[in-house]
Structures are given as structure tokens and as C-alpha cells.
């Protein structure tokens, strides 16, 4: 299994003599406009709470998440990032056979391999622009006895996204557990694509969310999972550490999930910049550009005039880092991914690509 999570800015800084802050990191899918000012000010104004234990039940934080996700407060699990919850859920249900929609984030396969699960990969294909036919997928599910179906929605790295109605159709077609990773869902129209409101009604659904990407808070290590299956929920909770969310992560979550102005402004900015990048990248005859609902765009060098690694290496002296996607199963050495940064950085990327491809 190929494992690569993108750029290591520490290594690149040492190698090229740039500071980490000098790089424009188009390989990192984090909202470039920063985190909620309201939430940060709340931390600053309550810094003395560093001497206080968090509420072990995290009532205020869970109330904020419940309102934000339109689900019951009783169906919320908290984790130190989304990866902890992925690991805990897989370990708890202990699937013998799982269907993994691919290409996908490598941690799913890593965690499934730990328990010796039989992993079957259902590949989306470039011939179909990486879209997945829901009927074909359901037929595959019905023909096999899967214990778990793993869906990243929007998919990383392709950007393809199932609607909420399609996820519900899958849930109604199987008794398998369905794990939906919604790490990038806030970059979509959540009313159309998010499955959080389904959790209260389907015992076989587990939805995972993180705060690192959209809310631009990888440093606080806050993730959450939504599930209404009481036995699974209680089992996971029994293995989580008491006070596993620190006081400042809890406080920040209480505020930022309710910061409507921040949420709406960030979504609007990211959608506009995503549209700009897709339009500009599509002008290069050398590239296939795939439609995305995420804050990243998958591209293929169709001319094969240069590999994605070679392209990456050409851009680094300009302090630009893109994601070579050859480490994703199902993608070859001509695929790369760019995330959406600030307007001036996105335009700088296009200018540099113009110098290479034009």
C-alpha cells in the first residue's frame, strides 16, 4: 500500500532554503482564509481557563455540533481529529469484508489492514470523469456480503460527491455499516450533499467530520462522529480517554460552529475561487480537469509531456507545492491535485503553469 499524505514543509524548507511560510502549499486542503475570529477572540478572552478541566460530558460543544449538523445531541462522539474516530469505529465493528470506494485517503485501508479485513476496492474511473453510477454500486453491494462500506464524500482526491438522497438510497439497499467521511463536506452545498441529518434514522450509518479543513484548525485536533447505534456508540465511548478534547478545542468548537457569518463567507470565497481555478486550468490543452465539490481539483496531464512529479519539481523553485497523486491507488504518474488558496496565490499558480504548458 502506497502511503503519502503530501508535502513535508519541514523537509522542503531545509532542502530549498525557503522558510515554511514562504511556500504556497497547494497540496494541503486547508481553508487558506483562516479560522473564525469570533472563536479565536473567545479563546484569547478566556485564556485563564487553561487552569480548568473541560466538562467531561462536553455539553456545550455537543449542543453546538447538534445544531450545526441537525442531529440529536445523544448521537455525537468526540475525537482528537477524524482519524481517531475512523480507527475506533473500524476496530469496534471489526468488519471481515469491506468495500472501499477508491481512489481514497490511505488511512481507511491502513486501519482495515490492521484487523486483517478483506478489502474490496470499487474504483471510480477517469473514463466516467470519476463519477459513480449509484445503481451499479448498489448492485455490487447486493451481490456481495460486505460488513462495511467506506465512502469519502466529497471524495479525496477526485472531488466526486454523492447527494444525501443517494447515500440514503445506499442505506436502504443494504444492512452493511456505511461509514461516510465528510471531512470536505462544508465546501459543498450541505443541504444537498451532507448525510448528518440521516444519522438519527439509520442505525447502520456512521458520519465522520473534522475541523481541520474548512474551519482551518488542524492545531486544535477536534473531530466528531455521528451515530445512533447505541451499542456501537457506547463501545467507542468506553475506549476514548476522559477529557480527550482539551479545553480550548472545546471552547473554539462551541463558538465556530455557530459563527454563521464566518461559515457563509468562507463557503462563498472558496466556491468562487474553485470556479476560477477550474475554468483557468481547463484552458490548458495538456490537462484534463475533473469537476470537484471539494476544495481541491484533480488534474491529469493528458499530453504525457511531463509527469506530475516532474511538474511538482519544476514548481517548487517558485515556492509552489502541488500534490503528486501517483501514491493514490488507481491513479498513475500523470495525475496531480491542487487545492484552493487565496486569489493572488491561485493566479500565481496559473501564471506559472502557463510558463510550463504554453
mmCIF file of N, CA, C and O in Angstrom, residues 141-142 146 149 169-178 204:
data_model
loop_
_atom_site.group_PDB
_atom_site.id
_atom_site.type_symbol
_atom_site.label_atom_id
_atom_site.label_comp_id
_atom_site.label_asym_id
_atom_site.label_seq_id
_atom_site.Cartn_x
_atom_site.Cartn_y
_atom_site.Cartn_z
ATOM 1 N N UNK A 141 -23.064 -3.980 -4.171
ATOM 2 C CA UNK A 141 -23.291 -4.197 -2.737
ATOM 3 C C UNK A 141 -24.220 -5.385 -2.514
ATOM 4 O O UNK A 141 -23.977 -6.239 -1.642
ATOM 5 N N UNK A 142 -25.279 -5.463 -3.304
ATOM 6 C CA UNK A 142 -26.268 -6.535 -3.136
ATOM 7 C C UNK A 142 -25.726 -7.909 -3.519
ATOM 8 O O UNK A 142 -26.196 -8.933 -3.028
ATOM 9 N N UNK A 146 -20.865 -7.568 2.267
ATOM 10 C CA UNK A 146 -19.933 -6.652 2.924
ATOM 11 C C UNK A 146 -20.408 -6.330 4.337
ATOM 12 O O UNK A 146 -21.599 -6.127 4.582
ATOM 13 N N UNK A 149 -19.113 -0.497 4.263
ATOM 14 C CA UNK A 149 -18.887 0.270 3.037
ATOM 15 C C UNK A 149 -18.278 1.602 3.450
ATOM 16 O O UNK A 149 -18.825 2.308 4.313
ATOM 17 N N UNK A 169 -30.280 6.148 -0.389
ATOM 18 C CA UNK A 169 -30.623 5.019 -1.248
ATOM 19 C C UNK A 169 -29.703 3.833 -0.955
ATOM 20 O O UNK A 169 -30.148 2.677 -0.917
ATOM 21 N N UNK A 170 -28.413 4.101 -0.732
ATOM 22 C CA UNK A 170 -27.466 3.040 -0.358
ATOM 23 C C UNK A 170 -27.863 2.431 0.979
ATOM 24 O O UNK A 170 -27.879 1.205 1.146
ATOM 25 N N UNK A 171 -28.204 3.282 1.950
ATOM 26 C CA UNK A 171 -28.586 2.807 3.278
ATOM 27 C C UNK A 171 -29.820 1.913 3.219
ATOM 28 O O UNK A 171 -29.919 0.923 3.959
ATOM 29 N N UNK A 172 -30.745 2.255 2.348
ATOM 30 C CA UNK A 172 -31.974 1.468 2.218
ATOM 31 C C UNK A 172 -31.772 0.177 1.430
ATOM 32 O O UNK A 172 -32.664 -0.669 1.393
ATOM 33 N N UNK A 173 -30.575 0.049 0.825
ATOM 34 C CA UNK A 173 -30.311 -1.116 -0.032
ATOM 35 C C UNK A 173 -29.403 -2.143 0.614
ATOM 36 O O UNK A 173 -29.072 -3.156 -0.011
ATOM 37 N N UNK A 174 -28.978 -1.883 1.847
ATOM 38 C CA UNK A 174 -28.021 -2.789 2.477
ATOM 39 C C UNK A 174 -28.199 -2.806 3.984
ATOM 40 O O UNK A 174 -28.692 -1.849 4.575
ATOM 41 N N UNK A 175 -27.776 -3.901 4.593
ATOM 42 C CA UNK A 175 -27.723 -3.981 6.058
ATOM 43 C C UNK A 175 -26.300 -3.747 6.548
ATOM 44 O O UNK A 175 -26.034 -3.796 7.747
ATOM 45 N N UNK A 176 -25.376 -3.519 5.618
ATOM 46 C CA UNK A 176 -23.973 -3.252 5.973
ATOM 47 C C UNK A 176 -23.866 -1.934 6.724
ATOM 48 O O UNK A 176 -24.692 -1.033 6.566
ATOM 49 N N UNK A 177 -22.825 -1.802 7.538
ATOM 50 C CA UNK A 177 -22.497 -0.499 8.086
ATOM 51 C C UNK A 177 -21.968 0.381 6.951
ATOM 52 O O UNK A 177 -21.220 -0.085 6.083
ATOM 53 N N UNK A 178 -22.363 1.636 6.952
ATOM 54 C CA UNK A 178 -21.881 2.597 5.961
ATOM 55 C C UNK A 178 -21.166 3.718 6.706
ATOM 56 O O UNK A 178 -21.776 4.424 7.523
ATOM 57 N N UNK A 204 -27.288 1.950 10.788
ATOM 58 C CA UNK A 204 -26.091 1.420 10.118
ATOM 59 C C UNK A 204 -25.244 2.527 9.488
ATOM 60 O O UNK A 204 -24.358 2.255 8.689
#
